[in-house]
Amino acid sequence: MVSVLPNASDARPELTRWKTWLYAFPALPAAFIILPMNIFIPAFYASHTTVTLLQIGTVTSACRVIDALVDPAIGFMSDRCSARSGGRGIWGVASAVLCCIALYFLFQPSPHTTVLYYGIWAFALYLGYSLFEIPRCAWGAELGSRPSLRTRINATVGLFTIAGSLIFWLVPVILFRFYGTTGFTQGTLSVIVWLYAALMLPAVVCVLRYVPDASSVRTGAPALRGLVQSLTRNRPFVLYLLAVGLWGIGQGIWLSTTFFFLNDYLRVGSAFPFVMIVFFLSTILAIPVWVRLEHWVERHDIWAISIVLTVLTRPLALLPDPGMQNLPVILLLTALGGALSAPANFAPAATLGDVVDYDIWKTWTNRSATLYALNTLVTKATLGIGGGAGFIILGWVHYHAGQVNHGLPLTGLLSCYTVLCGIPQMIAAAIIFRFPIGRQEHALIRHRLHGR
């Protein structure tokens, strides 16, 4: 794609380690949002309010579709505002305020809460999270000039995200003596709301104050005219979206069948929070190990190797016999899965950062937030497609949730969880292995950007 030029120069000052951690810290409280919305808030409303499952499913799907369609507009506006004012940090402040309000109302429903109440605050929360995530990812691409620095930034974000997920699952365990259960109650959710506010609001203000926000390369503001055409001609971006989309479909199938596999087949559903804690702990420990591999292996190759190893080891979950007596083995396999999949928390975003530099070089326009927004759109869409496909397959084989299944229904569940989810992900890995931007190509791109 491009010729090689070693030892390319970079005009941007090095981002200090403490500023890297400061920039990444808001990812910790942000993790308090996605987990409950994807796992149990809909079920919580179904069991504690008059809202029906059909209403929740319809409204949740509508909110996610609208949110995904709004993402590119957020990215476009972030790029235009950044190009004119040189700042992305203010988006994090606006997001924190909106999410605090939405979390307070969404996590405190009354028994007579209506579906309209749920829909309004669920959409507000989705929108608030997008206002945080898209400009933050674009900002990270602008802060990280060298491949190693870009990896360090995104790995730090990944560490804080996983730490937030871990804390989220630990909250009900810590509060067991107060509420008498390790499950999530309205009191537990209230604690999470105030914890989010106490961590996120001061964090985004400090980031806005202390983390540099101006790109070292002066570019023009993006325009709508020709945007789609120019993006489709960006071969690295098209390949990246294709790989992310295939990975998302497989991941959606796997995620949609995970609880059924643990609860109905392995019969360890009561230990689900502890399984998640082990998974996130192993991921935290593994991320620094994977990051060190970049000294010898290209970043996109690390991502692809992680996918291949994760897919090949998933069938190991069939080794333990069902029952709580085999929980230690199940936790060990969970830890292995968390460690092998750890690069998914930093490698895709770091790779997309290289694509952003390539796009700036080709167009002389900073559209980083737009590219990250399209990435978010594809990720949300394909995870939804994969999740729907998993449920459709289980429906075809007449799987009965919450029961012990045999024959074809059981085969359908085991196939989705261990094999079918891996087919699109292996294709994605093959694309990633052949990704056209490595460290040498990126060095040439940065050299040409700063040489203009």
Coordinates of C-alpha atoms in Angstrom, one line a residue:
M1 CA 0.0 0.0 0.0
V2 CA 2.7 2.4 1.0
S3 CA 6.5 2.2 0.8
V4 CA 8.6 1.9 3.9
L5 CA 10.5 4.8 5.5
P6 CA 12.2 4.0 8.8
N7 CA 12.7 6.3 11.7
A8 CA 10.0 8.7 10.8
S9 CA 9.8 11.8 12.9
D10 CA 6.9 12.8 15.0
A11 CA 6.2 16.4 16.0
R12 CA 3.8 15.7 18.9
P13 CA 5.1 15.7 22.5
E14 CA 5.1 12.4 24.3
L15 CA 2.0 11.8 26.4
T16 CA 3.1 11.3 30.0
R17 CA 2.1 8.1 31.8
W18 CA 0.0 9.9 34.4
K19 CA -1.9 11.8 31.8
T20 CA -2.5 8.5 29.9
W21 CA -4.0 7.0 33.1
L22 CA -6.0 10.2 33.7
Y23 CA -7.4 10.1 30.1
A24 CA -8.3 6.4 30.5
F25 CA -9.9 6.5 34.0
P26 CA -13.4 7.5 32.9
A27 CA -13.7 4.1 31.2
L28 CA -14.0 2.6 34.7
P29 CA -17.3 4.2 35.7
A30 CA -18.5 4.0 32.1
A31 CA -18.4 0.2 32.4
F32 CA -21.3 0.6 35.0
I33 CA -23.6 1.5 32.1
I34 CA -23.2 -1.2 29.4
L35 CA -23.2 -4.2 31.7
P36 CA -26.6 -3.6 33.4
M37 CA -28.2 -2.5 30.1
N38 CA -27.1 -5.6 28.3
I39 CA -27.5 -8.1 31.1
F40 CA -30.3 -7.6 33.6
I41 CA -32.0 -4.1 33.6
P42 CA -34.6 -5.4 31.1
A43 CA -35.2 -8.4 33.2
F44 CA -35.3 -6.2 36.4
Y45 CA -38.1 -4.1 34.9
A46 CA -40.0 -7.3 33.8
S47 CA -39.9 -8.7 37.3
H48 CA -40.4 -5.4 39.4
T49 CA -42.7 -3.3 37.3
T50 CA -45.9 -3.6 35.2
V51 CA -43.9 -3.5 31.9
T52 CA -44.2 -6.8 29.9
L53 CA -41.4 -8.7 28.3
L54 CA -42.8 -8.0 24.9
Q55 CA -42.9 -4.2 25.6
I56 CA -39.3 -4.3 27.0
G57 CA -38.0 -6.3 24.0
T58 CA -39.7 -4.0 21.5
V59 CA -38.6 -0.7 23.2
T60 CA -35.0 -1.9 23.9
S61 CA -34.6 -3.0 20.3
A62 CA -36.0 0.4 19.0
C63 CA -33.7 2.3 21.4
R64 CA -30.6 0.4 20.2
V65 CA -31.4 0.9 16.5
I66 CA -32.0 4.6 16.9
D67 CA -28.9 5.0 19.1
A68 CA -26.8 3.2 16.4
L69 CA -28.1 5.4 13.7
V70 CA -27.4 8.5 15.8
D71 CA -23.7 7.5 16.3
P72 CA -22.4 8.8 12.9
A73 CA -24.1 12.1 13.6
I74 CA -22.3 12.4 16.9
G75 CA -19.0 11.5 15.3
F76 CA -19.5 14.1 12.5
M77 CA -20.4 16.8 15.0
S78 CA -17.4 15.9 17.2
D79 CA -15.1 16.2 14.2
R80 CA -16.4 19.6 13.1
C81 CA -16.4 21.0 16.6
S82 CA -12.9 19.7 17.3
A83 CA -11.6 21.1 14.0
R84 CA -13.0 24.5 14.8
S85 CA -12.4 24.7 18.6
G86 CA -9.6 22.1 19.1
G87 CA -11.4 20.3 21.8
R88 CA -13.2 16.9 22.4
G89 CA -13.1 16.9 26.3
I90 CA -16.4 18.9 26.6
W91 CA -18.3 15.9 25.2
G92 CA -17.3 13.8 28.2
V93 CA -18.7 16.4 30.6
A94 CA -22.0 16.6 28.7
S95 CA -22.1 12.8 28.7
A96 CA -21.5 12.5 32.4
V97 CA -24.3 14.9 33.3
L98 CA -26.8 13.2 31.0
C99 CA -25.8 9.7 32.2
C100 CA -26.1 10.6 35.8
I101 CA -29.7 11.9 35.3
A102 CA -30.6 8.9 33.1
L103 CA -29.1 6.3 35.6
Y104 CA -30.9 7.9 38.5
F105 CA -34.3 7.5 37.0
L106 CA -33.7 4.3 35.1
F107 CA -32.3 2.4 38.1
Q108 CA -35.1 3.5 40.4
P109 CA -38.4 2.4 38.9
S110 CA -41.6 2.2 40.8
P111 CA -43.9 -0.8 40.7
H112 CA -46.2 1.2 38.4
T113 CA -43.6 2.3 36.0
T114 CA -44.7 2.4 32.3
V115 CA -42.9 1.3 29.2
L116 CA -42.7 5.0 28.1
Y117 CA -40.7 5.7 31.3
Y118 CA -38.4 2.9 30.5
G119 CA -38.0 3.9 26.9
I120 CA -37.2 7.5 27.6
W121 CA -34.5 6.9 30.2
A122 CA -33.0 3.9 28.4
F123 CA -32.6 5.9 25.2
A124 CA -31.1 8.8 27.2
L125 CA -28.6 6.5 28.7
Y126 CA -27.6 5.0 25.4
L127 CA -27.3 8.5 23.9
G128 CA -25.2 9.6 26.9
Y129 CA -22.8 6.7 26.6
S130 CA -22.4 7.4 22.8
L131 CA -21.6 11.0 23.6
F132 CA -18.8 9.8 25.8
E133 CA -17.4 6.8 23.8
I134 CA -17.2 8.2 20.3
P135 CA -15.3 11.5 21.0
R136 CA -13.1 9.7 23.5
C137 CA -12.0 7.1 21.0
A138 CA -11.2 9.8 18.4
W139 CA -9.3 11.7 21.1
G140 CA -7.2 8.6 21.9
A141 CA -6.3 8.3 18.2
E142 CA -5.1 11.9 18.2
L143 CA -3.1 11.5 21.4
G144 CA -1.3 8.3 20.3
S145 CA 1.1 9.1 17.5
R146 CA 3.5 6.1 17.7
P147 CA 2.1 2.5 17.4
S148 CA 3.5 1.6 20.9
L149 CA 2.0 4.8 22.5
R150 CA -1.3 4.1 20.8
T151 CA -1.3 0.5 22.1
R152 CA -0.4 1.8 25.6
I153 CA -3.3 4.3 25.6
N154 CA -5.9 1.8 24.4
A155 CA -4.6 -1.0 26.7
T156 CA -4.9 1.4 29.7
V157 CA -8.5 2.2 28.6
G158 CA -9.1 -1.5 28.4
L159 CA -7.7 -2.1 31.8
F160 CA -10.0 0.5 33.4
T161 CA -13.0 -0.8 31.5
I162 CA -12.4 -4.3 32.8
A163 CA -11.7 -3.0 36.3
G164 CA -15.1 -1.2 36.1
S165 CA -16.8 -4.4 35.0
L166 CA -15.1 -6.2 37.9
I167 CA -16.2 -3.6 40.4
F168 CA -19.7 -3.7 39.1
W169 CA -19.9 -7.5 39.9
L170 CA -18.3 -7.0 43.2
V171 CA -20.7 -4.4 44.5
P172 CA -23.6 -6.8 45.4
V173 CA -21.0 -9.2 47.0
I174 CA -19.6 -6.4 49.1
L175 CA -23.2 -5.3 50.1
F176 CA -24.3 -8.8 51.0
R177 CA -24.5 -8.0 54.7
F178 CA -26.7 -5.0 54.1
Y179 CA -29.2 -6.5 51.5
G180 CA -28.9 -10.3 52.3
T181 CA -28.2 -11.3 48.8
T182 CA -25.4 -11.3 46.2
G183 CA -28.0 -10.5 43.5
F184 CA -28.8 -7.0 42.3
T185 CA -31.6 -5.2 44.2
Q186 CA -32.9 -1.7 43.9
G187 CA -30.7 -0.7 46.8
T188 CA -27.6 -2.2 45.1
L189 CA -28.5 -0.3 41.8
S190 CA -28.8 2.9 43.8
V191 CA -25.3 2.5 45.2
I192 CA -24.0 2.0 41.6
V193 CA -25.7 5.2 40.5
W194 CA -24.0 7.3 43.2
L195 CA -20.7 5.5 42.7
Y196 CA -20.9 6.4 39.0
A197 CA -21.6 10.0 39.7
A198 CA -18.8 10.2 42.3
L199 CA -16.2 8.8 39.9
M200 CA -17.3 10.1 36.5
L201 CA -18.1 13.8 37.1
P202 CA -14.7 14.8 38.7
A203 CA -12.9 12.5 36.3
V204 CA -14.1 14.1 33.1
V205 CA -13.5 17.6 34.5
C206 CA -9.9 16.6 35.3
V207 CA -9.4 15.1 31.9
L208 CA -10.8 18.3 30.3
R209 CA -8.4 20.4 32.4
Y210 CA -5.1 18.4 32.2
V211 CA -5.1 16.2 29.1
P212 CA -3.9 17.9 25.8
D213 CA -6.7 18.1 23.3
A214 CA -5.2 19.6 20.1
S215 CA -3.9 17.5 17.3
S216 CA -0.4 18.1 16.1
V217 CA -1.5 18.0 12.5
R218 CA -3.7 20.9 11.3
T219 CA -6.6 19.7 9.2
G220 CA -9.8 21.0 7.8
A221 CA -13.3 20.3 9.2
P222 CA -15.1 17.4 7.6
A223 CA -17.9 18.1 5.1
L224 CA -20.9 15.8 4.3
R225 CA -20.3 16.1 0.5
G226 CA -18.4 13.1 -0.7
L227 CA -18.0 11.6 2.8
V228 CA -19.5 8.2 1.9
Q229 CA -17.6 7.9 -1.4
S230 CA -14.3 8.8 0.2
L231 CA -14.8 6.4 3.1
T232 CA -15.6 3.5 0.8
R233 CA -12.4 4.2 -1.2
N234 CA -10.4 3.8 2.1
R235 CA -9.3 0.2 1.7
P236 CA -7.9 -0.2 5.2
F237 CA -11.1 1.1 6.7
V238 CA -13.2 -1.2 4.6
L239 CA -11.1 -4.2 5.6
Y240 CA -11.2 -3.1 9.3
L241 CA -15.0 -2.8 9.3
L242 CA -15.4 -6.2 7.5
A243 CA -13.2 -7.9 10.1
V244 CA -15.0 -6.2 13.0
G245 CA -18.4 -7.0 11.5
L246 CA -17.5 -10.7 11.2
W247 CA -16.1 -10.8 14.7
G248 CA -19.2 -9.1 16.0
I249 CA -21.5 -11.7 14.4
G250 CA -19.6 -14.5 16.0
Q251 CA -19.4 -12.7 19.4
G252 CA -23.1 -12.0 19.3
I253 CA -23.9 -15.7 18.8
W254 CA -21.5 -16.6 21.7
L255 CA -22.8 -14.0 24.1
S256 CA -26.5 -14.9 23.4
T257 CA -25.9 -18.5 24.4
T258 CA -23.4 -18.0 27.3
F259 CA -25.9 -17.9 30.1
F260 CA -27.9 -20.8 28.7
F261 CA -24.7 -22.8 28.5
L262 CA -23.6 -22.1 32.0
N263 CA -27.1 -22.3 33.6
D264 CA -28.9 -25.0 31.6
Y265 CA -26.0 -27.2 30.5
L266 CA -23.2 -26.9 33.1
R267 CA -25.8 -26.0 35.8
V268 CA -23.6 -23.4 37.5
G269 CA -26.0 -20.5 37.0
S270 CA -26.0 -19.6 40.7
A271 CA -22.2 -18.9 40.4
F272 CA -22.6 -16.7 37.4
P273 CA -21.3 -13.5 39.2
F274 CA -18.2 -15.4 40.3
V275 CA -17.6 -16.7 36.8
M276 CA -17.7 -13.1 35.5
I277 CA -15.3 -11.9 38.3
V278 CA -12.8 -14.6 37.3
F279 CA -13.2 -13.7 33.6
F280 CA -12.5 -10.0 34.2
L281 CA -9.6 -10.6 36.6
S282 CA -7.8 -12.9 34.1
T283 CA -8.4 -10.3 31.4
I284 CA -6.8 -7.5 33.6
L285 CA -3.8 -9.7 34.3
A286 CA -3.4 -10.7 30.6
I287 CA -3.6 -7.3 29.0
P288 CA 0.0 -6.2 30.0
V289 CA 1.4 -9.5 28.7
W290 CA -0.3 -9.1 25.3
V291 CA 0.9 -5.5 25.1
R292 CA 4.5 -6.5 25.6
L293 CA 4.3 -8.8 22.6
E294 CA 4.1 -5.7 20.4
H295 CA 7.9 -5.4 20.6
W296 CA 8.1 -8.5 18.4
V297 CA 4.7 -8.8 16.7
E298 CA 2.5 -6.4 14.7
R299 CA -0.4 -5.1 16.7
H300 CA -3.0 -6.4 14.2
D301 CA -1.3 -9.8 14.3
I302 CA -1.7 -9.8 18.1
W303 CA -5.4 -9.2 17.6
A304 CA -5.7 -12.0 15.0
I305 CA -3.7 -14.5 17.1
S306 CA -6.0 -13.8 20.1
I307 CA -9.1 -14.5 18.0
V308 CA -7.7 -17.8 16.6
L309 CA -6.6 -19.0 20.1
T310 CA -10.0 -18.0 21.6
V311 CA -11.9 -19.9 18.9
L312 CA -9.7 -23.0 19.1
T313 CA -10.0 -23.3 22.9
R314 CA -13.8 -22.7 23.2
P315 CA -14.6 -26.5 22.7
L316 CA -12.6 -27.1 25.9
A317 CA -15.7 -25.9 27.8
L318 CA -17.3 -29.3 26.9
L319 CA -14.7 -31.2 29.0
P320 CA -16.1 -30.7 32.5
D321 CA -19.3 -32.7 33.4
P322 CA -22.3 -30.6 34.4
G323 CA -22.6 -29.7 38.1
M324 CA -21.3 -27.4 40.8
Q325 CA -18.8 -30.0 41.8
N326 CA -16.8 -29.1 38.7
L327 CA -17.0 -25.3 39.2
P328 CA -13.2 -25.1 39.8
V329 CA -12.5 -26.5 36.4
I330 CA -15.1 -24.3 34.8
L331 CA -13.5 -21.2 36.5
L332 CA -10.1 -22.3 35.2
L333 CA -11.4 -22.5 31.7
T334 CA -13.1 -19.2 32.1
A335 CA -9.8 -17.6 33.2
L336 CA -8.2 -19.1 30.1
G337 CA -10.9 -17.6 27.9
G338 CA -10.5 -14.2 29.5
A339 CA -6.7 -14.2 29.1
L340 CA -6.8 -15.2 25.5
S341 CA -9.5 -12.7 24.5
A342 CA -7.8 -9.8 26.3
P343 CA -6.5 -8.0 23.1
A344 CA -10.1 -7.4 22.0
N345 CA -10.1 -4.7 24.7
F346 CA -7.4 -2.6 23.0
A347 CA -6.1 -3.9 19.7
P348 CA -9.2 -3.0 17.5
A349 CA -9.3 0.6 18.7
A350 CA -5.5 1.0 18.3
T351 CA -5.6 -0.5 14.8
L352 CA -8.5 1.9 13.9
G353 CA -6.2 4.7 15.1
D354 CA -3.8 3.8 12.4
V355 CA -6.6 3.9 9.9
V356 CA -7.5 7.4 11.1
D357 CA -4.0 8.6 10.3
Y358 CA -4.2 7.0 6.9
D359 CA -7.5 8.8 6.2
I360 CA -6.0 12.1 7.4
W361 CA -3.0 11.6 5.1
K362 CA -5.3 10.8 2.1
T363 CA -7.9 13.5 2.6
W364 CA -6.2 16.1 4.8
T365 CA -9.4 16.1 6.9
N366 CA -9.7 14.9 10.5
R367 CA -12.7 12.6 10.5
S368 CA -11.5 10.4 13.4
A369 CA -14.8 10.6 15.4
T370 CA -16.8 9.8 12.3
L371 CA -14.7 6.7 11.6
Y372 CA -15.0 5.6 15.3
A373 CA -18.8 6.3 15.1
L374 CA -19.1 4.1 12.0
N375 CA -17.1 1.4 13.8
T376 CA -19.5 1.7 16.8
L377 CA -22.5 1.4 14.4
V378 CA -21.1 -1.7 12.7
T379 CA -20.2 -3.3 16.1
K380 CA -23.6 -2.7 17.6
A381 CA -25.4 -3.9 14.4
T382 CA -23.4 -7.1 14.0
L383 CA -23.5 -8.0 17.7
G384 CA -27.3 -7.6 17.4
I385 CA -27.4 -9.7 14.3
G386 CA -25.2 -12.4 15.9
G387 CA -27.3 -12.3 19.1
G388 CA -30.5 -12.7 17.1
A389 CA -29.0 -15.5 15.0
G390 CA -28.1 -17.4 18.2
F391 CA -31.7 -17.1 19.4
I392 CA -33.1 -18.1 16.0
I393 CA -30.9 -21.2 15.8
L394 CA -32.1 -22.2 19.3
G395 CA -35.6 -21.6 18.2
W396 CA -35.2 -23.8 15.2
V397 CA -34.0 -26.7 17.3
H398 CA -36.8 -26.1 19.8
Y399 CA -34.5 -25.3 22.7
H400 CA -36.3 -24.7 26.0
A401 CA -34.6 -22.1 28.2
G402 CA -34.2 -22.9 31.9
Q403 CA -34.6 -26.6 31.4
V404 CA -32.4 -29.6 30.8
N405 CA -32.4 -30.3 27.1
H406 CA -31.3 -33.4 25.2
G407 CA -30.8 -34.5 21.6
L408 CA -31.1 -31.8 18.8
P409 CA -31.9 -28.9 21.2
L410 CA -28.8 -29.6 23.3
T411 CA -26.7 -30.1 20.1
G412 CA -27.9 -26.7 18.9
L413 CA -26.8 -24.9 22.1
L414 CA -23.4 -26.6 22.2
S415 CA -22.8 -25.9 18.5
C416 CA -23.6 -22.2 18.9
Y417 CA -21.4 -21.8 22.0
T418 CA -18.4 -23.7 20.8
V419 CA -18.3 -23.9 17.0
L420 CA -20.8 -21.7 15.0
C421 CA -19.7 -18.6 16.8
G422 CA -16.1 -19.2 15.7
I423 CA -16.7 -19.6 11.9
P424 CA -17.1 -15.8 11.1
Q425 CA -14.4 -15.0 13.7
M426 CA -11.8 -17.2 12.0
I427 CA -12.6 -15.4 8.7
A428 CA -12.1 -12.1 10.5
A429 CA -8.8 -13.3 11.8
A430 CA -7.7 -14.1 8.2
I431 CA -8.5 -10.6 7.1
I432 CA -6.7 -9.1 10.1
F433 CA -3.6 -11.1 9.5
R434 CA -3.4 -9.4 6.0
F435 CA -4.1 -5.9 7.3
P436 CA -2.1 -3.4 5.1
I437 CA -0.9 -1.0 7.9
G438 CA 1.9 -2.2 10.1
R439 CA 4.4 -0.3 12.2
Q440 CA 6.6 0.6 9.2
E441 CA 3.8 1.7 7.0
H442 CA 2.4 3.8 9.9
A443 CA 5.8 5.4 10.4
L444 CA 5.8 6.5 6.7
I445 CA 2.2 7.9 7.1
R446 CA 3.2 9.9 10.2
H447 CA 6.3 11.2 8.5
R448 CA 4.3 12.5 5.5
L449 CA 1.7 14.0 7.8
H450 CA 4.3 16.0 9.8
G451 CA 6.3 16.8 6.7
R452 CA 3.4 18.9 5.1

